[in-house]
């Protein structure tokens, strides 16, 4: 059974506050940005819940089985939602357009394989061998890596506040 010490709680809250400061300092001037922050917090909560449930399910199922069913559910749900949305907007024909372009198919396959399947399998592998609390701590590196990559590839400036929050 996993426990959560006071020290872990304090540093988890500190990391969470750093992420919030980074987002709020950028200016939440319009409702879309506020909604975005709320959705990010909701996604984080869902991810944490998912990690805990995955750890429990791994007692009976392999990482491949769990990954297969989670991706199957996601594909069916989000494809259905996308088709309904495109049909409602009258753009159903353009919804399937990327499937007619070879580069569109390559892009879909790459984006589903590398950042999706490979990363999920690595996370499931880690969840099999370590505590959820240990594995989930690394999710706090996502904003740090994102800032660095945005600076390198998108030439975005990193402010003193960004560096302070990364530390």
PDB file of C-alpha atoms in Angstrom:
ATOM      1  CA  UNK A   1       0.000   0.000   0.000  1.00  0.00           C
ATOM      2  CA  UNK A   2       1.310   3.422  -0.921  1.00  0.00           C
ATOM      3  CA  UNK A   3       1.502   6.253   1.569  1.00  0.00           C
ATOM      4  CA  UNK A   4       1.770   9.990   1.057  1.00  0.00           C
ATOM      5  CA  UNK A   5       4.081  11.783   3.462  1.00  0.00           C
ATOM      6  CA  UNK A   6       3.751  15.407   4.522  1.00  0.00           C
ATOM      7  CA  UNK A   7       6.987  16.197   2.680  1.00  0.00           C
ATOM      8  CA  UNK A   8       5.598  14.709  -0.553  1.00  0.00           C
ATOM      9  CA  UNK A   9       2.376  16.669  -0.121  1.00  0.00           C
ATOM     10  CA  UNK A  10       4.223  19.957   0.380  1.00  0.00           C
ATOM     11  CA  UNK A  11       6.450  19.508  -2.669  1.00  0.00           C
ATOM     12  CA  UNK A  12       3.547  18.280  -4.807  1.00  0.00           C
ATOM     13  CA  UNK A  13       1.567  21.394  -3.910  1.00  0.00           C
ATOM     14  CA  UNK A  14       4.651  23.551  -4.549  1.00  0.00           C
ATOM     15  CA  UNK A  15       5.075  22.021  -8.018  1.00  0.00           C
ATOM     16  CA  UNK A  16       1.378  22.461  -8.739  1.00  0.00           C
ATOM     17  CA  UNK A  17       1.553  26.107  -7.634  1.00  0.00           C
ATOM     18  CA  UNK A  18       4.542  26.648  -9.938  1.00  0.00           C
ATOM     19  CA  UNK A  19       2.553  25.341 -12.880  1.00  0.00           C
ATOM     20  CA  UNK A  20      -0.401  27.579 -11.978  1.00  0.00           C
ATOM     21  CA  UNK A  21       1.859  30.623 -11.614  1.00  0.00           C
ATOM     22  CA  UNK A  22       3.370  29.950 -15.034  1.00  0.00           C
ATOM     23  CA  UNK A  23      -0.068  29.878 -16.613  1.00  0.00           C
ATOM     24  CA  UNK A  24      -1.600  32.750 -14.670  1.00  0.00           C
ATOM     25  CA  UNK A  25       1.471  34.997 -15.143  1.00  0.00           C
ATOM     26  CA  UNK A  26       0.997  34.682 -18.899  1.00  0.00           C
ATOM     27  CA  UNK A  27      -2.274  36.514 -18.401  1.00  0.00           C
ATOM     28  CA  UNK A  28      -5.664  34.967 -18.226  1.00  0.00           C
ATOM     29  CA  UNK A  29      -7.295  37.922 -19.877  1.00  0.00           C
ATOM     30  CA  UNK A  30      -9.959  36.128 -21.830  1.00  0.00           C
ATOM     31  CA  UNK A  31     -12.427  33.388 -20.881  1.00  0.00           C
ATOM     32  CA  UNK A  32     -10.838  30.928 -23.334  1.00  0.00           C
ATOM     33  CA  UNK A  33      -7.554  30.987 -21.445  1.00  0.00           C
ATOM     34  CA  UNK A  34      -9.324  30.512 -18.117  1.00  0.00           C
ATOM     35  CA  UNK A  35     -11.280  27.590 -19.549  1.00  0.00           C
ATOM     36  CA  UNK A  36      -8.022  26.179 -20.912  1.00  0.00           C
ATOM     37  CA  UNK A  37      -6.401  26.296 -17.469  1.00  0.00           C
ATOM     38  CA  UNK A  38      -9.434  24.634 -15.909  1.00  0.00           C
ATOM     39  CA  UNK A  39      -9.330  21.901 -18.560  1.00  0.00           C
ATOM     40  CA  UNK A  40      -5.600  21.357 -17.961  1.00  0.00           C
ATOM     41  CA  UNK A  41      -6.240  20.919 -14.244  1.00  0.00           C
ATOM     42  CA  UNK A  42      -9.105  18.526 -15.047  1.00  0.00           C
ATOM     43  CA  UNK A  43      -6.847  16.574 -17.433  1.00  0.00           C
ATOM     44  CA  UNK A  44      -4.213  16.306 -14.709  1.00  0.00           C
ATOM     45  CA  UNK A  45      -6.779  14.958 -12.262  1.00  0.00           C
ATOM     46  CA  UNK A  46      -7.996  12.439 -14.855  1.00  0.00           C
ATOM     47  CA  UNK A  47      -4.424  11.352 -15.561  1.00  0.00           C
ATOM     48  CA  UNK A  48      -3.784  10.796 -11.864  1.00  0.00           C
ATOM     49  CA  UNK A  49      -6.981   8.782 -11.551  1.00  0.00           C
ATOM     50  CA  UNK A  50      -6.023   6.792 -14.638  1.00  0.00           C
ATOM     51  CA  UNK A  51      -2.596   5.927 -13.219  1.00  0.00           C
ATOM     52  CA  UNK A  52      -4.139   4.608 -10.018  1.00  0.00           C
ATOM     53  CA  UNK A  53      -6.771   2.559 -11.837  1.00  0.00           C
ATOM     54  CA  UNK A  54      -4.162   1.245 -14.285  1.00  0.00           C
ATOM     55  CA  UNK A  55      -1.986   0.047 -11.401  1.00  0.00           C
ATOM     56  CA  UNK A  56      -4.963  -1.877  -9.988  1.00  0.00           C
ATOM     57  CA  UNK A  57      -5.895  -3.375 -13.376  1.00  0.00           C
ATOM     58  CA  UNK A  58      -2.309  -4.514 -14.001  1.00  0.00           C
ATOM     59  CA  UNK A  59      -2.811  -7.195 -11.379  1.00  0.00           C
ATOM     60  CA  UNK A  60      -5.014  -9.027 -13.895  1.00  0.00           C
ATOM     61  CA  UNK A  61      -4.114  -7.638 -17.340  1.00  0.00           C
ATOM     62  CA  UNK A  62      -0.942  -7.009 -19.312  1.00  0.00           C
ATOM     63  CA  UNK A  63       0.126  -3.490 -20.363  1.00  0.00           C
ATOM     64  CA  UNK A  64      -0.605  -4.396 -24.000  1.00  0.00           C
ATOM     65  CA  UNK A  65      -4.174  -5.441 -23.185  1.00  0.00           C
ATOM     66  CA  UNK A  66      -4.835  -2.265 -21.209  1.00  0.00           C
ATOM     67  CA  UNK A  67      -3.282  -0.118 -23.907  1.00  0.00           C
ATOM     68  CA  UNK A  68      -5.302  -1.832 -26.634  1.00  0.00           C
ATOM     69  CA  UNK A  69      -8.622  -1.266 -24.906  1.00  0.00           C
ATOM     70  CA  UNK A  70      -7.843   2.299 -23.849  1.00  0.00           C
ATOM     71  CA  UNK A  71      -6.856   3.225 -27.409  1.00  0.00           C
ATOM     72  CA  UNK A  72      -9.836   1.360 -28.865  1.00  0.00           C
ATOM     73  CA  UNK A  73     -12.224   3.229 -26.554  1.00  0.00           C
ATOM     74  CA  UNK A  74     -10.504   6.545 -27.332  1.00  0.00           C
ATOM     75  CA  UNK A  75     -10.574   5.925 -31.083  1.00  0.00           C
ATOM     76  CA  UNK A  76     -14.248   4.992 -31.129  1.00  0.00           C
ATOM     77  CA  UNK A  77     -15.315   7.814 -28.808  1.00  0.00           C
ATOM     78  CA  UNK A  78     -13.293  10.629 -30.383  1.00  0.00           C
ATOM     79  CA  UNK A  79     -13.866   9.519 -33.981  1.00  0.00           C
ATOM     80  CA  UNK A  80     -17.581   9.395 -33.255  1.00  0.00           C
ATOM     81  CA  UNK A  81     -17.465  12.849 -31.650  1.00  0.00           C
ATOM     82  CA  UNK A  82     -15.451  14.212 -34.586  1.00  0.00           C
ATOM     83  CA  UNK A  83     -17.836  12.788 -37.168  1.00  0.00           C
ATOM     84  CA  UNK A  84     -20.867  14.167 -35.306  1.00  0.00           C
ATOM     85  CA  UNK A  85     -19.200  17.594 -34.989  1.00  0.00           C
ATOM     86  CA  UNK A  86     -18.197  17.657 -38.675  1.00  0.00           C
ATOM     87  CA  UNK A  87     -21.659  16.531 -39.771  1.00  0.00           C
ATOM     88  CA  UNK A  88     -23.275  19.243 -37.637  1.00  0.00           C
ATOM     89  CA  UNK A  89     -20.948  21.856 -39.165  1.00  0.00           C
ATOM     90  CA  UNK A  90     -21.567  20.524 -42.693  1.00  0.00           C
ATOM     91  CA  UNK A  91     -17.882  19.677 -43.200  1.00  0.00           C
ATOM     92  CA  UNK A  92     -18.057  15.894 -43.108  1.00  0.00           C
ATOM     93  CA  UNK A  93     -16.304  15.591 -46.478  1.00  0.00           C
ATOM     94  CA  UNK A  94     -13.237  17.482 -45.281  1.00  0.00           C
ATOM     95  CA  UNK A  95     -13.129  15.444 -42.053  1.00  0.00           C
ATOM     96  CA  UNK A  96     -11.866  12.403 -43.957  1.00  0.00           C
ATOM     97  CA  UNK A  97      -9.629  14.408 -46.339  1.00  0.00           C
ATOM     98  CA  UNK A  98      -6.350  13.628 -44.495  1.00  0.00           C
ATOM     99  CA  UNK A  99      -6.949   9.925 -45.182  1.00  0.00           C
ATOM    100  CA  UNK A 100      -6.660  10.586 -48.921  1.00  0.00           C
ATOM    101  CA  UNK A 101      -3.189  12.117 -48.595  1.00  0.00           C
ATOM    102  CA  UNK A 102      -0.229   9.731 -48.051  1.00  0.00           C
ATOM    103  CA  UNK A 103       1.493  12.303 -45.810  1.00  0.00           C
ATOM    104  CA  UNK A 104      -1.720  12.642 -43.835  1.00  0.00           C
ATOM    105  CA  UNK A 105      -1.687   8.905 -43.152  1.00  0.00           C
ATOM    106  CA  UNK A 106       2.029   8.976 -42.244  1.00  0.00           C
ATOM    107  CA  UNK A 107       1.372  11.863 -39.860  1.00  0.00           C
ATOM    108  CA  UNK A 108      -1.545  10.064 -38.197  1.00  0.00           C
ATOM    109  CA  UNK A 109       0.491   6.870 -37.832  1.00  0.00           C
ATOM    110  CA  UNK A 110       3.506   8.710 -36.407  1.00  0.00           C
ATOM    111  CA  UNK A 111       1.486  10.788 -33.941  1.00  0.00           C
ATOM    112  CA  UNK A 112      -0.420   7.741 -32.726  1.00  0.00           C
ATOM    113  CA  UNK A 113       2.684   5.572 -32.450  1.00  0.00           C
ATOM    114  CA  UNK A 114       5.537   7.632 -31.014  1.00  0.00           C
ATOM    115  CA  UNK A 115       3.946  10.038 -28.546  1.00  0.00           C
ATOM    116  CA  UNK A 116       0.940   7.821 -27.983  1.00  0.00           C
ATOM    117  CA  UNK A 117       1.571   4.101 -27.916  1.00  0.00           C
ATOM    118  CA  UNK A 118       5.289   4.134 -27.107  1.00  0.00           C
ATOM    119  CA  UNK A 119       4.953   6.634 -24.257  1.00  0.00           C
ATOM    120  CA  UNK A 120       1.921   4.833 -22.836  1.00  0.00           C
ATOM    121  CA  UNK A 121       3.699   1.475 -22.920  1.00  0.00           C
ATOM    122  CA  UNK A 122       6.696   2.975 -21.129  1.00  0.00           C
ATOM    123  CA  UNK A 123       4.406   4.465 -18.491  1.00  0.00           C
ATOM    124  CA  UNK A 124       2.540   1.167 -18.043  1.00  0.00           C
ATOM    125  CA  UNK A 125       5.851  -0.686 -17.772  1.00  0.00           C
ATOM    126  CA  UNK A 126       6.955   1.747 -15.051  1.00  0.00           C
ATOM    127  CA  UNK A 127       3.621   1.440 -13.249  1.00  0.00           C
ATOM    128  CA  UNK A 128       4.093  -2.329 -13.129  1.00  0.00           C
ATOM    129  CA  UNK A 129       7.449  -1.962 -11.401  1.00  0.00           C
ATOM    130  CA  UNK A 130       7.139   1.175  -9.261  1.00  0.00           C
ATOM    131  CA  UNK A 131       4.687   2.965  -7.025  1.00  0.00           C
ATOM    132  CA  UNK A 132       2.140   5.259  -8.668  1.00  0.00           C
ATOM    133  CA  UNK A 133       3.487   8.141  -6.602  1.00  0.00           C
ATOM    134  CA  UNK A 134       6.986   7.626  -8.005  1.00  0.00           C
ATOM    135  CA  UNK A 135       5.836   7.333 -11.614  1.00  0.00           C
ATOM    136  CA  UNK A 136       3.445  10.288 -11.417  1.00  0.00           C
ATOM    137  CA  UNK A 137       6.124  12.629 -10.069  1.00  0.00           C
ATOM    138  CA  UNK A 138       7.712  12.643 -13.510  1.00  0.00           C
ATOM    139  CA  UNK A 139       4.580  14.198 -14.999  1.00  0.00           C
ATOM    140  CA  UNK A 140       5.704  17.445 -13.377  1.00  0.00           C
ATOM    141  CA  UNK A 141       8.601  17.483 -15.832  1.00  0.00           C
ATOM    142  CA  UNK A 142       6.178  17.998 -18.725  1.00  0.00           C
ATOM    143  CA  UNK A 143       6.032  21.810 -18.385  1.00  0.00           C
ATOM    144  CA  UNK A 144       9.816  21.998 -18.022  1.00  0.00           C
ATOM    145  CA  UNK A 145      10.424  19.928 -21.146  1.00  0.00           C
ATOM    146  CA  UNK A 146       7.677  21.845 -22.986  1.00  0.00           C
ATOM    147  CA  UNK A 147       9.293  25.195 -22.154  1.00  0.00           C
ATOM    148  CA  UNK A 148      12.709  24.012 -23.301  1.00  0.00           C
ATOM    149  CA  UNK A 149      11.352  22.528 -26.535  1.00  0.00           C
ATOM    150  CA  UNK A 150       9.252  25.648 -27.226  1.00  0.00           C
ATOM    151  CA  UNK A 151      12.377  27.738 -26.798  1.00  0.00           C
ATOM    152  CA  UNK A 152      14.479  25.548 -29.078  1.00  0.00           C
ATOM    153  CA  UNK A 153      11.995  24.741 -31.841  1.00  0.00           C
ATOM    154  CA  UNK A 154       9.503  27.616 -31.691  1.00  0.00           C
ATOM    155  CA  UNK A 155      11.995  30.293 -30.619  1.00  0.00           C
ATOM    156  CA  UNK A 156       9.821  31.323 -27.677  1.00  0.00           C
ATOM    157  CA  UNK A 157      11.478  33.400 -24.978  1.00  0.00           C
ATOM    158  CA  UNK A 158      11.986  31.902 -21.524  1.00  0.00           C
ATOM    159  CA  UNK A 159      11.491  34.519 -18.827  1.00  0.00           C
ATOM    160  CA  UNK A 160      13.047  34.727 -15.383  1.00  0.00           C
ATOM    161  CA  UNK A 161       9.657  33.677 -13.989  1.00  0.00           C
ATOM    162  CA  UNK A 162       9.701  30.594 -16.230  1.00  0.00           C
ATOM    163  CA  UNK A 163      13.162  29.620 -14.985  1.00  0.00           C
ATOM    164  CA  UNK A 164      12.133  30.218 -11.367  1.00  0.00           C
ATOM    165  CA  UNK A 165       9.072  27.998 -11.770  1.00  0.00           C
ATOM    166  CA  UNK A 166      11.127  25.289 -13.483  1.00  0.00           C
ATOM    167  CA  UNK A 167      13.462  25.177 -10.494  1.00  0.00           C
TER     168      UNK A 167
END
